[in-house]
Coordinates of C-alpha atoms and ligand atoms in Angstrom, one line a residue:
X1157 CA -3.4 -48.0 -2.1
X1158 CA -4.8 -49.1 1.7
X1159 CA -7.9 -48.7 2.7
X1160 CA -7.8 -48.3 6.7
X1161 CA -11.3 -48.6 8.6
X1162 CA -9.7 -48.6 12.0
X1163 CA -8.7 -45.1 14.0
X1164 CA -6.1 -47.5 15.9
X1165 CA -4.4 -48.8 13.0
X1166 CA -4.8 -45.6 11.1
X1167 CA -2.9 -43.6 14.2
X1168 CA -0.1 -46.4 14.6
X1169 CA 0.5 -46.0 10.5
X1170 CA 0.4 -42.4 11.0
X1171 CA 3.0 -42.7 13.8
X1172 CA 5.2 -44.3 11.7
X1173 CA 5.3 -41.9 8.8
X1174 CA 6.2 -39.5 11.3
X1175 CA 8.9 -41.2 12.4
X1176 CA 10.2 -41.8 9.1
X1177 CA 9.8 -37.9 8.5
X1178 CA 7.4 -37.7 5.7
X1179 CA 5.3 -35.4 4.9
X1180 CA 1.4 -36.1 5.1
X1181 CA -1.4 -34.6 3.1
X1182 CA -5.0 -35.2 3.9
X1183 CA -8.0 -34.5 1.8
X1184 CA -11.5 -35.0 4.0
X1185 CA -14.3 -36.1 1.9
X1186 CA -17.6 -37.6 2.1
X1187 CA -16.8 -39.9 -1.3
X1188 CA -19.0 -40.3 -4.4
X1189 CA -15.8 -38.7 -5.7
X1190 CA -15.9 -36.1 -8.9
X1191 CA -13.6 -34.4 -10.9
X1192 CA -13.4 -31.3 -8.0
X1193 CA -12.2 -34.3 -5.7
X1194 CA -9.9 -35.4 -7.9
X1195 CA -8.4 -31.9 -8.5
X1196 CA -7.9 -31.5 -4.9
X1197 CA -6.4 -35.0 -4.6
X1198 CA -3.8 -34.1 -7.4
X1199 CA -3.0 -31.0 -5.2
X1200 CA -2.2 -32.7 -2.1
X1201 CA 0.2 -35.2 -4.2
X1202 CA 2.1 -32.4 -5.2
X1203 CA 2.2 -30.6 -1.7
X1204 CA 3.5 -34.0 0.5
X1205 CA 5.0 -37.6 0.4
X1206 CA 2.1 -39.4 1.7
X1207 CA -1.4 -38.8 0.3
X1208 CA -4.5 -39.9 2.7
X1209 CA -8.0 -39.3 1.7
X1210 CA -11.0 -39.8 3.8
X1211 CA -14.5 -41.4 2.8
X1212 CA -17.3 -40.5 5.4
X1213 CA -20.2 -39.1 5.3
X1214 CA -20.6 -37.6 8.6
X1215 CA -23.5 -37.7 10.1
X1216 CA -23.2 -34.6 12.6
X1217 CA -23.6 -32.1 9.8
X1218 CA -26.9 -33.2 8.5
X1219 CA -29.6 -32.0 9.8
X1220 CA -32.9 -34.2 10.3
X1221 CA -35.0 -33.3 7.3
X1222 CA -31.9 -33.3 5.4
X1223 CA -30.5 -36.0 2.8
X1224 CA -27.8 -37.9 5.0
X1225 CA -30.0 -41.3 4.1
X1226 CA -29.9 -40.4 0.1
X1227 CA -26.4 -38.8 0.2
X1228 CA -25.1 -40.6 -2.7
X1229 CA -22.5 -43.5 -1.9
X1230 CA -20.3 -45.8 -3.6
X1231 CA -16.7 -47.0 -2.7
X1232 CA -16.3 -49.3 -5.2
X1233 CA -16.0 -46.5 -7.8
X1234 CA -14.4 -44.2 -5.2
X1235 CA -11.3 -46.9 -4.4
X1236 CA -10.8 -46.8 -8.1
X1237 CA -10.5 -42.9 -9.0
X1238 CA -8.5 -42.3 -6.0
X1239 CA -5.9 -45.6 -6.9
X1240 CA -5.9 -43.3 -10.6
X1241 CA -4.7 -39.9 -8.9
X1242 CA -2.2 -41.8 -6.7
X1243 CA -3.8 -41.6 -2.9
X1244 CA -1.7 -43.7 -1.0
X1245 CA -4.4 -44.4 1.8
X1246 CA -8.3 -44.1 2.1
X1247 CA -9.3 -43.7 5.8
X1248 CA -13.0 -45.2 5.9
X1249 CA -14.0 -45.2 9.1
X1250 CA -17.7 -46.0 10.2
X1251 CA -20.0 -43.6 12.3
X1252 CA -20.0 -46.3 14.8
X1253 CA -16.6 -45.6 15.4
X1254 CA -16.1 -41.8 15.2
X1255 CA -19.1 -41.4 17.2
X1256 CA -19.3 -44.5 19.9
X1257 CA -22.2 -44.3 22.3
X1258 CA -21.7 -41.4 24.9
X1259 CA -20.2 -39.0 22.3
X1260 CA -20.6 -35.4 23.6
X1261 CA -17.6 -33.1 22.6
X1262 CA -18.7 -30.6 19.6
X1263 CA -16.5 -27.9 18.0
X1264 CA -17.6 -24.8 17.2
X1265 CA -16.5 -21.3 15.5
X1266 CA -18.7 -19.1 16.6
X1267 CA -21.3 -16.5 14.8
X1268 CA -20.0 -17.6 11.8
X1269 CA -21.1 -21.5 11.6
X1270 CA -24.8 -19.5 11.7
X1271 CA -24.6 -17.4 9.0
X1272 CA -25.1 -17.8 4.8
X1273 CA -25.6 -22.1 4.7
X1274 CA -26.1 -21.8 8.5
X1275 CA -28.9 -19.5 8.7
X1276 CA -31.0 -22.6 7.3
X1277 CA -28.7 -25.5 8.3
X1278 CA -28.0 -24.4 12.3
X1279 CA -25.6 -27.5 13.2
X1280 CA -24.1 -28.0 9.9
X1281 CA -20.6 -26.5 10.7
X1282 CA -20.7 -27.6 14.1
X1283 CA -20.7 -30.9 12.6
X1284 CA -17.9 -30.1 10.1
X1285 CA -15.6 -28.6 12.6
X1286 CA -15.8 -31.9 14.5
X1287 CA -15.2 -33.9 12.0
X1288 CA -12.6 -32.4 10.6
X1289 CA -11.0 -31.5 13.8
X1290 CA -11.3 -35.2 14.3
X1291 CA -9.6 -36.4 10.9
X1292 CA -7.0 -34.0 12.0
X1293 CA -6.0 -35.5 15.1
X1294 CA -6.0 -39.3 13.8
X1295 CA -4.2 -38.3 10.6
X1296 CA -2.4 -35.4 11.5
X1297 CA -1.8 -34.1 8.1
X1298 CA 0.9 -31.4 7.6
X1299 CA -1.3 -29.8 4.8
X1300 CA -5.3 -30.7 4.4
X1301 CA -6.6 -29.5 1.1
X1302 CA -10.0 -28.0 0.7
X1303 CA -12.2 -26.5 -2.0
X1304 CA -13.5 -23.1 -2.7
X1305 CA -16.7 -24.1 -3.6
X1306 CA -17.6 -24.5 -0.2
X1307 CA -15.9 -21.0 0.6
X1308 CA -17.7 -21.0 3.9
X1309 CA -16.4 -24.0 5.0
X1310 CA -12.8 -23.3 4.0
X1311 CA -13.0 -20.0 5.9
X1312 CA -14.3 -21.5 9.2
X1313 CA -12.1 -24.1 9.2
X1314 CA -9.1 -22.0 8.3
X1315 CA -10.3 -19.9 11.4
X1316 CA -10.5 -23.0 13.5
X1317 CA -7.0 -24.2 12.5
X1318 CA -5.6 -21.1 13.3
X1319 CA -7.8 -20.3 16.8
X1320 CA -6.8 -23.8 17.8
X1321 CA -2.8 -23.4 16.8
X1322 CA -3.2 -26.6 15.2
X1323 CA -0.2 -27.5 12.9
X1324 CA -1.5 -27.8 9.6
X1325 CA -1.4 -25.9 6.2
X1326 CA -4.9 -24.9 5.0
X1327 CA -4.8 -24.9 1.0
X1328 CA -8.0 -24.1 -0.9
X1329 CA -8.2 -25.0 -4.3
X1330 CA -10.5 -23.4 -7.0
X1331 CA -13.7 -24.4 -7.7
X1332 CA -13.6 -27.2 -11.1
X1333 CA -16.5 -26.7 -13.5
X1334 CA -18.6 -28.5 -15.9
X1335 CA -18.6 -27.3 -19.4
X1336 CA -21.6 -25.0 -18.8
X1337 CA -20.2 -23.9 -15.6
X1338 CA -22.0 -25.8 -13.3
X1339 CA -19.6 -26.3 -9.8
X1340 CA -18.9 -30.1 -9.5
X1341 CA -20.8 -31.7 -6.5
X1342 CA -21.8 -35.1 -5.9
X1343 CA -25.5 -33.6 -5.0
X1344 CA -25.9 -32.9 -8.8
X1345 CA -26.7 -36.6 -9.1
X1346 CA -30.1 -35.9 -7.5
X1347 CA -31.1 -33.3 -10.6
X1348 CA -33.3 -34.4 -13.2
X1349 CA -31.9 -33.4 -16.8
X1350 CA -34.2 -30.7 -16.8
X1351 CA -33.5 -29.5 -13.4
X1352 CA -29.9 -30.4 -14.7
X1353 CA -30.3 -27.5 -17.5
X1354 CA -31.8 -25.2 -15.2
X1355 CA -28.8 -25.3 -12.7
X1356 CA -26.7 -23.4 -15.0
X1357 CA -28.5 -20.1 -13.7
X1358 CA -26.4 -20.2 -10.5
X1359 CA -23.2 -19.4 -12.4
X1360 CA -24.5 -17.5 -14.9
X1361 CA -26.0 -15.3 -11.8
X1362 CA -22.4 -15.4 -10.6
X1363 CA -20.9 -14.2 -13.6
X1364 CA -23.6 -11.1 -14.1
X1365 CA -22.2 -10.1 -10.8
X1366 CA -19.0 -10.5 -11.8
X1367 CA -19.5 -8.2 -15.0
X1368 CA -21.7 -5.4 -13.3
X1369 CA -18.4 -5.0 -11.2
X1370 CA -16.4 -4.8 -13.7
X1371 CA -18.8 -2.2 -15.1
X1372 CA -18.4 -0.2 -12.0
X1373 CA -21.8 -1.2 -10.1
X1374 CA -20.4 -1.6 -6.1
X1375 CA -24.3 -1.9 -4.8
X1376 CA -24.6 -4.7 -3.5
X1377 CA -28.3 -4.3 -3.1
X1378 CA -28.4 -4.2 -6.4
X1379 CA -26.4 -6.8 -7.7
X1380 CA -28.2 -9.0 -5.8
X1381 CA -31.3 -7.9 -7.3
X1382 CA -29.9 -8.8 -11.1
X1383 CA -28.4 -12.0 -9.7
X1384 CA -31.8 -12.8 -8.2
X1385 CA -33.7 -12.1 -11.9
X1386 CA -31.5 -15.0 -13.6
X1387 CA -32.4 -17.6 -10.9
X1388 CA -35.9 -17.1 -11.0
X1389 CA -36.7 -17.4 -14.6
X1390 CA -36.1 -21.2 -13.8
X1391 CA -39.1 -22.6 -13.0
X1392 CA -37.3 -25.1 -10.8
X1393 CA -35.2 -22.9 -8.7
X1394 CA -35.9 -21.7 -5.4
X1395 CA -33.3 -19.6 -3.9
X1396 CA -32.4 -20.1 -0.3
X1397 CA -29.9 -16.9 -0.5
X1398 CA -27.7 -14.7 -2.5
X1399 CA -25.8 -12.8 0.1
X1400 CA -22.4 -10.5 -0.4
X1401 CA -19.8 -10.7 2.9
X1402 CA -16.4 -9.6 3.5
X1403 CA -14.1 -12.8 2.8
X1404 CA -12.4 -11.8 6.0
X1405 CA -15.4 -11.7 8.5
X1406 CA -18.1 -13.0 6.5
X1407 CA -20.3 -9.7 7.5
X1408 CA -22.9 -8.8 5.0
X1409 CA -21.6 -5.7 2.7
X1410 CA -23.6 -2.6 1.3
X1411 CA -20.9 -1.9 -1.1
X1412 CA -18.2 -4.4 -3.1
X1413 CA -14.9 -4.1 -1.1
X1414 CA -12.1 -4.8 -3.7
X1415 CA -10.6 -7.4 -2.7
X1416 CA -12.5 -8.5 0.0
X1417 CA -16.1 -9.9 -1.2
X1418 CA -17.3 -13.2 -1.6
X1419 CA -20.5 -13.6 -3.2
X1420 CA -22.3 -16.7 -2.3
X1421 CA -25.6 -18.5 -2.8
X1422 CA -27.7 -21.3 -2.2
X1423 CA -30.7 -22.6 -4.5
X1424 CA -32.9 -25.6 -4.1
X1425 CA -33.1 -26.8 -8.0
X1426 CA -36.1 -29.9 -7.5
X1427 CA -34.9 -31.4 -4.3
X1428 CA -31.0 -30.5 -4.8
X1429 CA -29.9 -28.0 -2.6
X1430 CA -26.5 -26.6 -5.0
X1431 CA -24.1 -23.8 -3.5
X1432 CA -21.7 -21.5 -5.6
X1433 CA -19.8 -18.7 -4.8
X1434 CA -17.5 -16.3 -6.5
X1435 CA -14.4 -14.2 -4.9
X1436 CA -13.9 -10.6 -5.9
Ligands
PAF2786 O1 -17.0 -30.6 2.0 C1 -17.1 -32.3 2.7 O2 -17.2 -33.1 1.8 C2 -17.4 -32.2 3.8 O3 -18.1 -31.1 4.3 C3 -15.9 -32.7 4.6 C4 -14.9 -31.6 4.9 C5 -15.6 -33.9 4.3 C6 -16.1 -33.0 6.2 O4 -17.2 -34.1 6.5

């Protein structure tokens, strides 16, 4: 496994791989790898000849009051885990080389970036789209793998790829959960033991929503009210949003639409802002 920090060197290696006709898979990450990331990497391993991951805590997707500084980082641990799942190259660039002085260009998927998580993180998806487009330009992957855990991110990036005619196959992989249902996330690291127990309420509320729909409930407001009740029993939990939207357009729904419904939420548990979702 190779670690490449320099953008020009990464591009040279990619050029050589392309010349040999090798297919490249990319898993973009912000590091502090967990089983969720490793599942994406195993998928990438199956889909291409060369598996590249990027590790970059991207400053442009964090707002001024957010957790950029304290976001967990451990490159040595990440290297070992990446090696275990057969990663060929880690692209490990610095903020100075990704955004050198004078940097001015950003990419945005209009409107979708302001919905759901975008309502309280207004610059987040602009930063995500910008860095992912830069990574695609540098690494030129044939296929890129993302988790459905970040459903809005995946839908926005897939839209960007389509709208900008990028030749990247976008693959979404189901959320990987802890045995008690909590979606795996690097931010789970912020939870105290008591908060960690309370954090299971997110998935419990999603399961309750699914159960209600299976029992024939279609009214989104009623479903959201039931979900809120479950979250609000946890003293450290504060709901940022719970929304039921269409999967194709991210439009708020009043009634469940079979095969086109995303139930998404963000909840602060202590200082950790956790997100989760299910698709129906
Ligand atoms: O999902 C993430 O870890 C990040 O948002 C991503 C896609 C690596 C962009 O920084």
